[in-house]
Short mmCIF file of C-alpha atoms and ligand atoms in Angstrom, two decimals:
data_model
loop_
_atom_site.label_atom_id
_atom_site.label_comp_id
_atom_site.label_asym_id
_atom_site.label_seq_id
_atom_site.Cartn_x
_atom_site.Cartn_y
_atom_site.Cartn_z
CA MET A 1 -132.27 126.42 -105.87
CA PRO A 2 -132.61 124.57 -109.20
CA SER A 3 -130.05 121.84 -109.71
CA GLY A 4 -127.06 123.00 -111.70
CA SER A 5 -127.18 126.54 -110.38
CA LEU A 6 -124.68 127.28 -107.67
CA PRO A 7 -124.40 130.07 -105.16
CA THR A 8 -121.73 132.72 -105.67
CA GLY A 9 -118.20 131.52 -105.11
CA GLU A 10 -119.15 127.85 -104.69
CA ASP A 11 -118.10 125.32 -107.23
CA GLY A 12 -119.85 122.21 -106.08
CA GLY A 13 -116.44 120.55 -105.77
CA ARG A 14 -116.00 120.41 -109.52
CA GLY A 15 -113.78 123.41 -109.70
CA HIS A 16 -116.24 125.16 -112.02
CA ASN A 17 -117.99 128.40 -111.30
CA SER A 18 -121.53 129.31 -112.13
CA PHE A 19 -120.56 132.59 -113.80
CA ASN A 20 -118.22 131.33 -116.45
CA ASN A 21 -116.52 128.34 -117.99
CA MET A 22 -113.28 128.50 -116.05
CA LYS A 23 -111.41 125.23 -115.77
CA SER A 24 -110.41 124.30 -112.22
CA LEU A 25 -107.44 126.17 -110.80
CA GLN A 26 -105.57 122.88 -110.57
CA GLU A 27 -106.08 122.20 -114.29
CA LEU A 28 -104.82 125.70 -115.08
CA THR A 29 -101.73 125.51 -112.87
CA ARG A 30 -98.46 123.84 -113.89
CA PRO A 31 -98.33 120.48 -112.06
CA ASN A 32 -94.93 121.22 -110.44
CA ILE A 33 -96.27 124.53 -109.10
CA TRP A 34 -99.50 123.00 -107.86
CA SER A 35 -97.53 120.47 -105.78
CA LEU A 36 -94.77 122.90 -104.78
CA ALA A 37 -93.85 123.12 -101.10
CA PRO A 38 -92.78 126.77 -100.86
CA TYR A 39 -89.64 127.95 -99.08
CA SER A 40 -90.52 128.92 -95.57
CA SER A 41 -88.50 131.91 -94.40
CA ALA A 42 -87.77 132.80 -90.79
CA ARG A 43 -90.09 135.79 -91.09
CA ASN A 44 -92.79 133.48 -92.43
CA GLU A 45 -92.53 130.87 -89.73
CA TYR A 46 -92.67 133.16 -86.76
CA SER A 47 -96.00 134.86 -86.32
CA GLY A 48 -97.54 134.73 -82.94
CA LYS A 49 -97.13 136.53 -79.65
CA ALA A 50 -95.30 139.85 -79.49
CA ALA A 51 -91.56 139.21 -79.21
CA HIS A 52 -88.52 141.38 -78.68
CA VAL A 53 -85.52 139.09 -79.16
CA PHE A 54 -85.11 137.93 -82.74
CA LEU A 55 -82.36 135.34 -83.11
CA ASP A 56 -84.06 133.32 -85.81
CA ALA A 57 -82.93 134.78 -89.13
CA ASN A 58 -79.14 135.10 -88.87
CA GLU A 59 -79.51 138.85 -89.14
CA ASN A 60 -76.99 141.32 -87.77
CA PRO A 61 -78.37 142.99 -84.61
CA TYR A 62 -76.72 146.28 -85.69
CA ASN A 63 -77.60 148.74 -88.48
CA ASP A 64 -81.26 149.18 -87.58
CA PRO A 65 -83.62 149.23 -89.47
CA ASN A 66 -81.97 147.81 -92.58
CA ASN A 67 -80.54 144.84 -90.66
CA ARG A 68 -83.91 143.06 -90.55
CA TYR A 69 -85.53 141.10 -93.37
CA PRO A 70 -88.66 142.88 -94.58
CA ASP A 71 -92.23 141.59 -94.25
CA PRO A 72 -92.46 138.92 -97.00
CA LEU A 73 -96.18 139.63 -97.51
CA GLN A 74 -96.01 143.42 -97.15
CA MET A 75 -99.10 143.54 -94.95
CA GLN A 76 -98.96 147.25 -94.07
CA VAL A 77 -98.77 148.31 -97.69
CA LYS A 78 -101.49 145.85 -98.69
CA GLU A 79 -103.80 147.05 -95.92
CA ARG A 80 -103.53 150.59 -97.23
CA ILE A 81 -104.13 149.45 -100.83
CA SER A 82 -107.07 147.39 -99.59
CA GLN A 83 -108.63 150.52 -98.05
CA LEU A 84 -108.01 152.65 -101.11
CA LYS A 85 -109.27 150.15 -103.65
CA ASN A 86 -111.82 148.27 -101.62
CA ILE A 87 -110.22 144.89 -102.34
CA PRO A 88 -109.52 142.30 -99.60
CA VAL A 89 -105.87 142.01 -98.51
CA GLU A 90 -105.82 138.30 -99.46
CA CYS A 91 -106.66 139.28 -103.05
CA ILE A 92 -103.61 141.54 -103.43
CA PHE A 93 -100.11 140.63 -104.66
CA LEU A 94 -97.23 143.12 -104.76
CA GLY A 95 -94.38 142.62 -107.20
CA ASN A 96 -91.06 144.16 -108.18
CA GLY A 97 -92.94 146.23 -110.75
CA SER A 98 -95.82 144.86 -112.81
CA ASP A 99 -93.05 143.07 -114.65
CA GLU A 100 -92.81 140.52 -111.83
CA ALA A 101 -96.58 139.97 -111.92
CA ILE A 102 -96.42 139.45 -115.69
CA ASP A 103 -93.57 136.93 -115.44
CA LEU A 104 -95.35 135.02 -112.66
CA VAL A 105 -98.37 134.41 -114.89
CA TYR A 106 -96.11 132.30 -117.09
CA ARG A 107 -94.13 130.65 -114.32
CA CYS A 108 -97.27 129.64 -112.40
CA PHE A 109 -99.67 128.69 -115.16
CA CYS A 110 -97.95 128.08 -118.51
CA GLU A 111 -96.07 124.86 -119.23
CA PRO A 112 -93.15 125.66 -121.57
CA LYS A 113 -93.55 124.28 -125.12
CA VAL A 114 -97.06 123.06 -124.33
CA ASP A 115 -99.29 125.95 -123.31
CA ASN A 116 -99.91 129.20 -125.15
CA VAL A 117 -101.30 132.67 -124.49
CA VAL A 118 -103.38 135.01 -126.66
CA ALA A 119 -102.92 138.79 -126.60
CA ILE A 120 -104.17 141.90 -128.35
CA GLU A 121 -101.68 143.39 -130.84
CA PRO A 122 -100.15 145.93 -130.64
CA THR A 123 -99.71 146.10 -126.89
CA TYR A 124 -97.11 146.32 -124.11
CA GLY A 125 -93.96 144.44 -125.12
CA MET A 126 -93.32 142.66 -121.82
CA TYR A 127 -96.10 140.10 -122.31
CA LYS A 128 -94.25 138.69 -125.31
CA VAL A 129 -90.74 139.04 -123.83
CA CYS A 130 -91.81 137.07 -120.74
CA ALA A 131 -93.52 134.46 -122.95
CA ASP A 132 -90.28 134.06 -124.92
CA ILE A 133 -88.16 133.83 -121.77
CA ASN A 134 -90.45 131.13 -120.43
CA ASN A 135 -90.62 129.34 -123.80
CA VAL A 136 -94.40 129.75 -124.02
CA GLU A 137 -96.12 130.29 -127.37
CA TYR A 138 -97.44 133.85 -127.78
CA ARG A 139 -100.39 134.42 -130.13
CA PRO A 140 -100.91 138.07 -131.08
CA VAL A 141 -104.36 139.00 -132.41
CA LEU A 142 -104.54 142.21 -134.44
CA LEU A 143 -106.69 145.10 -133.22
CA ASP A 144 -108.90 146.80 -135.82
CA GLU A 145 -108.26 150.25 -137.35
CA ASN A 146 -109.70 151.90 -134.23
CA PHE A 147 -107.46 149.78 -132.01
CA GLN A 148 -110.50 147.81 -130.80
CA ILE A 149 -111.37 144.11 -130.91
CA GLU A 150 -114.27 141.74 -130.40
CA ALA A 151 -114.30 138.79 -128.05
CA GLU A 152 -114.97 136.31 -130.85
CA THR A 153 -111.76 137.28 -132.64
CA LEU A 154 -109.70 136.56 -129.52
CA LEU A 155 -111.60 133.38 -128.65
CA ALA A 156 -111.02 132.07 -132.18
CA ALA A 157 -107.28 132.19 -131.50
CA CYS A 158 -107.65 130.10 -128.31
CA ASP A 159 -107.42 126.33 -128.05
CA ASP A 160 -107.40 123.83 -125.21
CA ASN A 161 -103.83 124.80 -124.28
CA THR A 162 -104.50 128.54 -124.07
CA LYS A 163 -104.00 129.54 -120.46
CA VAL A 164 -104.26 133.32 -120.67
CA VAL A 165 -105.85 136.08 -122.72
CA TRP A 166 -103.97 139.38 -122.26
CA PHE A 167 -105.71 142.74 -122.31
CA CYS A 168 -104.13 146.09 -121.62
CA SER A 169 -106.67 148.85 -121.02
CA PRO A 170 -105.97 151.71 -121.51
CA ASN A 171 -103.66 150.07 -124.01
CA ASN A 172 -99.99 150.88 -124.51
CA PRO A 173 -98.90 152.17 -127.08
CA THR A 174 -102.29 153.06 -128.57
CA GLY A 175 -103.64 154.93 -125.53
CA ASN A 176 -107.30 153.90 -125.85
CA ALA A 177 -109.38 151.88 -123.42
CA ILE A 178 -110.44 148.52 -124.91
CA ASN A 179 -114.21 148.21 -125.18
CA ARG A 180 -115.62 146.70 -122.01
CA LYS A 181 -118.00 144.38 -123.84
CA ALA A 182 -115.07 142.50 -125.45
CA ILE A 183 -113.32 142.01 -122.11
CA PHE A 184 -116.56 141.02 -120.44
CA ASP A 185 -117.43 138.46 -123.14
CA VAL A 186 -113.97 136.87 -122.95
CA LEU A 187 -114.30 136.72 -119.16
CA GLU A 188 -117.59 134.89 -119.56
CA LYS A 189 -116.61 132.48 -122.32
CA PHE A 190 -112.91 131.74 -121.92
CA GLN A 191 -111.86 128.76 -119.79
CA GLY A 192 -108.52 130.18 -118.68
CA PHE A 193 -107.30 133.41 -117.09
CA VAL A 194 -108.07 136.87 -118.39
CA VAL A 195 -105.44 139.43 -117.44
CA VAL A 196 -106.34 143.11 -117.68
CA ASP A 197 -103.33 145.39 -117.27
CA GLU A 198 -104.60 148.69 -115.87
CA ALA A 199 -101.27 150.54 -115.59
CA TYR A 200 -102.99 153.72 -116.87
CA ILE A 201 -106.40 153.36 -115.19
CA ASP A 202 -105.96 156.52 -113.07
CA PHE A 203 -105.97 158.61 -116.26
CA SER A 204 -109.02 156.89 -117.76
CA ARG A 205 -112.71 157.79 -117.87
CA GLU A 206 -113.44 154.10 -117.33
CA ASP A 207 -113.82 152.51 -113.92
CA SER A 208 -111.36 149.87 -112.85
CA ILE A 209 -112.43 146.35 -113.77
CA THR A 210 -111.47 145.24 -110.24
CA LYS A 211 -115.18 145.69 -109.47
CA LEU A 212 -115.76 142.42 -111.34
CA LEU A 213 -113.24 140.39 -109.33
CA SER A 214 -115.85 138.81 -107.08
CA ARG A 215 -117.89 137.86 -110.13
CA PHE A 216 -115.15 136.33 -112.29
CA PRO A 217 -112.74 133.86 -110.64
CA ASN A 218 -110.59 133.89 -113.80
CA LEU A 219 -109.93 137.65 -113.72
CA ILE A 220 -106.45 138.99 -112.88
CA VAL A 221 -105.98 142.78 -112.81
CA PHE A 222 -102.61 144.58 -112.77
CA GLN A 223 -101.98 148.12 -111.60
CA THR A 224 -98.76 149.91 -110.71
CA LEU A 225 -97.26 152.74 -108.67
CA SER A 226 -95.07 153.63 -111.69
CA LYS A 227 -97.39 156.00 -113.56
CA ALA A 228 -100.06 158.14 -111.85
CA TRP A 229 -98.48 157.48 -108.45
CA GLY A 230 -95.18 158.90 -109.66
CA SER A 231 -93.05 156.09 -108.22
CA ALA A 232 -91.45 154.20 -111.12
CA ALA A 233 -88.11 154.16 -109.30
CA ILE A 234 -89.31 152.15 -106.30
CA ARG A 235 -90.57 149.24 -108.46
CA CYS A 236 -93.95 148.33 -107.03
CA GLY A 237 -96.62 146.65 -109.12
CA MET A 238 -99.93 145.25 -107.93
CA ALA A 239 -101.95 142.22 -108.99
CA PHE A 240 -105.56 141.72 -107.89
CA ALA A 241 -107.23 138.32 -108.21
CA SER A 242 -109.02 135.60 -106.26
CA LYS A 243 -107.44 134.54 -102.99
CA ASP A 244 -106.58 131.16 -104.53
CA ILE A 245 -104.70 132.72 -107.44
CA ILE A 246 -102.85 135.09 -105.09
CA ASN A 247 -101.84 132.11 -102.92
CA ILE A 248 -100.19 130.48 -105.94
CA TYR A 249 -98.38 133.74 -106.74
CA ASN A 250 -97.14 133.95 -103.15
CA LYS A 251 -95.84 130.41 -103.30
CA VAL A 252 -93.72 131.10 -106.39
CA LYS A 253 -92.43 134.64 -105.78
CA TYR A 254 -89.03 135.29 -104.16
CA PRO A 255 -89.59 135.33 -100.37
CA TYR A 256 -88.55 138.99 -99.96
CA ASN A 257 -89.52 140.35 -103.36
CA ILE A 258 -90.36 143.85 -102.10
CA ASN A 259 -87.53 145.40 -100.10
CA ARG A 260 -88.01 147.50 -96.97
CA LEU A 261 -87.16 150.82 -98.62
CA THR A 262 -89.78 150.18 -101.29
CA GLN A 263 -92.43 149.19 -98.75
CA GLU A 264 -91.73 152.35 -96.79
CA ALA A 265 -91.81 154.63 -99.84
CA ALA A 266 -94.98 152.92 -101.15
CA LEU A 267 -96.75 153.44 -97.84
CA GLU A 268 -95.75 157.08 -97.74
CA ARG A 269 -97.00 157.63 -101.28
CA LEU A 270 -100.26 155.75 -100.68
CA ASN A 271 -100.88 157.91 -97.61
CA ASN A 272 -100.78 161.08 -99.67
CA THR A 273 -103.46 160.58 -102.28
CA PHE A 274 -104.32 164.27 -102.44
CA GLU A 275 -101.06 165.10 -104.20
CA VAL A 276 -101.58 162.26 -106.68
CA GLU A 277 -105.05 163.55 -107.51
CA GLN A 278 -103.56 166.99 -108.20
CA TRP A 279 -100.94 165.49 -110.51
CA VAL A 280 -103.55 163.53 -112.44
CA LYS A 281 -105.77 166.60 -112.81
CA LEU A 282 -102.86 168.64 -114.12
CA LEU A 283 -101.73 165.92 -116.52
CA LEU A 284 -105.24 165.54 -117.92
CA GLN A 285 -105.43 169.31 -118.51
CA GLU A 286 -102.09 169.23 -120.24
CA ARG A 287 -103.12 166.19 -122.26
CA SER A 288 -106.08 168.06 -123.64
CA ARG A 289 -103.91 171.10 -124.45
CA MET A 290 -101.38 168.87 -126.24
CA LEU A 291 -104.03 167.07 -128.30
CA THR A 292 -105.41 170.40 -129.52
CA ALA A 293 -101.94 171.74 -130.33
CA PHE A 294 -100.89 168.57 -132.17
CA ALA A 295 -104.06 168.66 -134.27
CA GLU A 296 -102.84 172.01 -135.60
CA LEU A 297 -99.33 170.86 -136.52
CA PRO A 298 -99.04 170.44 -140.31
CA MET A 299 -96.69 167.45 -139.89
CA CYS A 300 -99.22 165.61 -137.69
CA LYS A 301 -101.67 163.56 -139.74
CA ARG A 302 -103.71 161.95 -137.03
CA ILE A 303 -104.07 161.80 -133.26
CA TYR A 304 -105.55 158.72 -131.70
CA PRO A 305 -108.01 158.99 -128.78
CA THR A 306 -106.34 158.43 -125.43
CA ASP A 307 -107.32 157.44 -121.91
CA ALA A 308 -103.72 157.46 -120.66
CA ASN A 309 -100.93 159.92 -119.76
CA PHE A 310 -99.61 159.70 -123.33
CA PHE A 311 -100.98 159.82 -126.84
CA LEU A 312 -100.13 158.29 -130.17
CA ALA A 313 -99.66 160.71 -133.05
CA GLU A 314 -99.27 159.74 -136.69
CA MET A 315 -96.72 162.01 -138.36
CA ASP A 316 -95.67 162.66 -141.97
CA ASP A 317 -92.33 161.12 -141.12
CA ALA A 318 -91.95 159.82 -137.56
CA GLN A 319 -88.26 158.98 -137.88
CA LYS A 320 -87.44 162.48 -139.14
CA ALA A 321 -89.40 164.15 -136.32
CA TYR A 322 -87.86 161.80 -133.77
CA ASP A 323 -84.28 162.49 -134.91
CA TYR A 324 -84.94 166.23 -135.01
CA LEU A 325 -86.27 166.17 -131.43
CA VAL A 326 -83.36 164.05 -130.15
CA ASP A 327 -81.06 166.67 -131.61
CA LYS A 328 -82.82 169.24 -129.42
CA GLY A 329 -82.53 167.04 -126.33
CA ILE A 330 -86.21 166.03 -126.37
CA ILE A 331 -86.94 162.31 -126.32
CA VAL A 332 -90.27 160.84 -127.38
CA ARG A 333 -90.99 157.23 -128.25
CA ASN A 334 -90.73 156.26 -131.90
CA ARG A 335 -93.29 153.48 -132.52
CA THR A 336 -93.03 153.45 -136.32
CA ARG A 337 -91.86 149.83 -136.42
CA ILE A 338 -94.75 148.55 -134.26
CA THR A 339 -97.66 146.78 -135.98
CA LEU A 340 -100.38 149.27 -137.05
CA CYS A 341 -98.26 152.18 -135.79
CA LYS A 342 -96.36 153.17 -138.92
CA ASN A 343 -95.08 156.75 -138.60
CA CYS A 344 -96.41 157.04 -135.08
CA LEU A 345 -94.75 158.76 -132.13
CA ARG A 346 -95.87 158.00 -128.60
CA ILE A 347 -95.72 161.15 -126.55
CA THR A 348 -95.85 161.18 -122.76
CA ILE A 349 -97.47 164.18 -121.09
CA GLY A 350 -94.85 166.07 -119.09
CA THR A 351 -94.89 169.29 -117.12
CA LYS A 352 -96.39 172.36 -118.74
CA ALA A 353 -92.88 173.66 -119.49
CA GLU A 354 -91.75 170.36 -121.04
CA ASN A 355 -94.85 170.10 -123.20
CA THR A 356 -94.45 173.69 -124.34
CA GLU A 357 -90.83 173.04 -125.26
CA LEU A 358 -91.84 170.02 -127.37
CA LEU A 359 -94.51 172.04 -129.19
CA ALA A 360 -92.16 174.95 -129.82
CA ALA A 361 -89.56 172.59 -131.27
CA LEU A 362 -92.04 170.92 -133.62
CA ARG A 363 -93.48 174.26 -134.76
CA THR A 364 -90.06 175.38 -135.96
CA MET A 365 -89.06 172.06 -137.51
C1 LIG B 1 -95.63 151.25 -117.66
C2 LIG B 1 -96.44 149.99 -117.75
C3 LIG B 1 -96.45 149.09 -116.69
C4 LIG B 1 -95.69 149.34 -115.45
O1 LIG B 1 -94.71 148.44 -115.26
P1 LIG B 1 -93.92 148.47 -113.86
O2 LIG B 1 -93.08 147.26 -113.97
O3 LIG B 1 -94.95 148.37 -112.78
O4 LIG B 1 -93.17 149.75 -113.80
C5 LIG B 1 -97.25 147.97 -116.80
N1 LIG B 1 -97.99 147.74 -117.89
C6 LIG B 1 -98.01 148.61 -118.91
C7 LIG B 1 -98.87 148.35 -120.07
C8 LIG B 1 -97.22 149.75 -118.88
O5 LIG B 1 -97.23 150.58 -119.94
#
């Protein structure tokens, strides 16, 4: 092997990887987090031979099964996700919704008032809210008129204190998948983490970017059970990344961040993929019907391409249409005050009956 070239996954002790410019994980982690000794729960400390008397956690012996603390690392759920997505268990984190995974990016890696993050704009609002809560500078970079962007534009907004570049693909609220080349180029050139939020990936023509996890040590991918999996109420988000990144996440998260009821419901849902596939098929059919119908509405000026279970429609007057629909008991999302989304409504695909009701209402407006 020529000097300077390193085998996959090895960093020659310098903390650098042969496939990109990533700084070492230690350089990218907040010093207090890097040196943190995590809380060790009773359920963490005991793992060994089979046992049947558990007097270690001050639990009540009555009220089975809710009397016991849940598995802090949710191994059963992760093993099922690992099978489904072909990702090693050690590379999976489960959070109280993706929202927990988003917040942990800041708490683990971004020093308040020092570090910053760069994100596409417009996008999901939680990246900025969590940045503000953690007192971390948030640098939005405008998408172009097709809601796309090039790597160079994002990289130009980065400096030595930029820890994260945020992508959301398919993007919310625009609906489109961000071009792969831009994400790929940022992954190759950027020295910090690249987060790709794939909340809507099950509705997309694109493959999940998780396939690139073994190639890019700086890649963090989010998915969720809240959308295609129909389980928003149970609050279960997923993060996929290198084992080392996941270890840092595990150190910082609340010990029992996913409760037993959620683990049980998640497992049940993940064991019935057939039903989920049927839902997605139906929603994609309905999406295509809705796009056609909206194109024929006189008050609709433009429909943006979508890879998600919603679409963005530019109306003559979004506020007027929104108010009219509310009056009829139909709620859509008014995005008119979002950058680049003037007069846009974001419309989620519902059941056939719900979609038909929305169309009927707009046709008689
Ligand atoms: C809906 C959505 C999520 C899901 O969040 P949860 O906390 O997992 O429910 C994540 N990211 C984006 C962009 C979303 O639109």
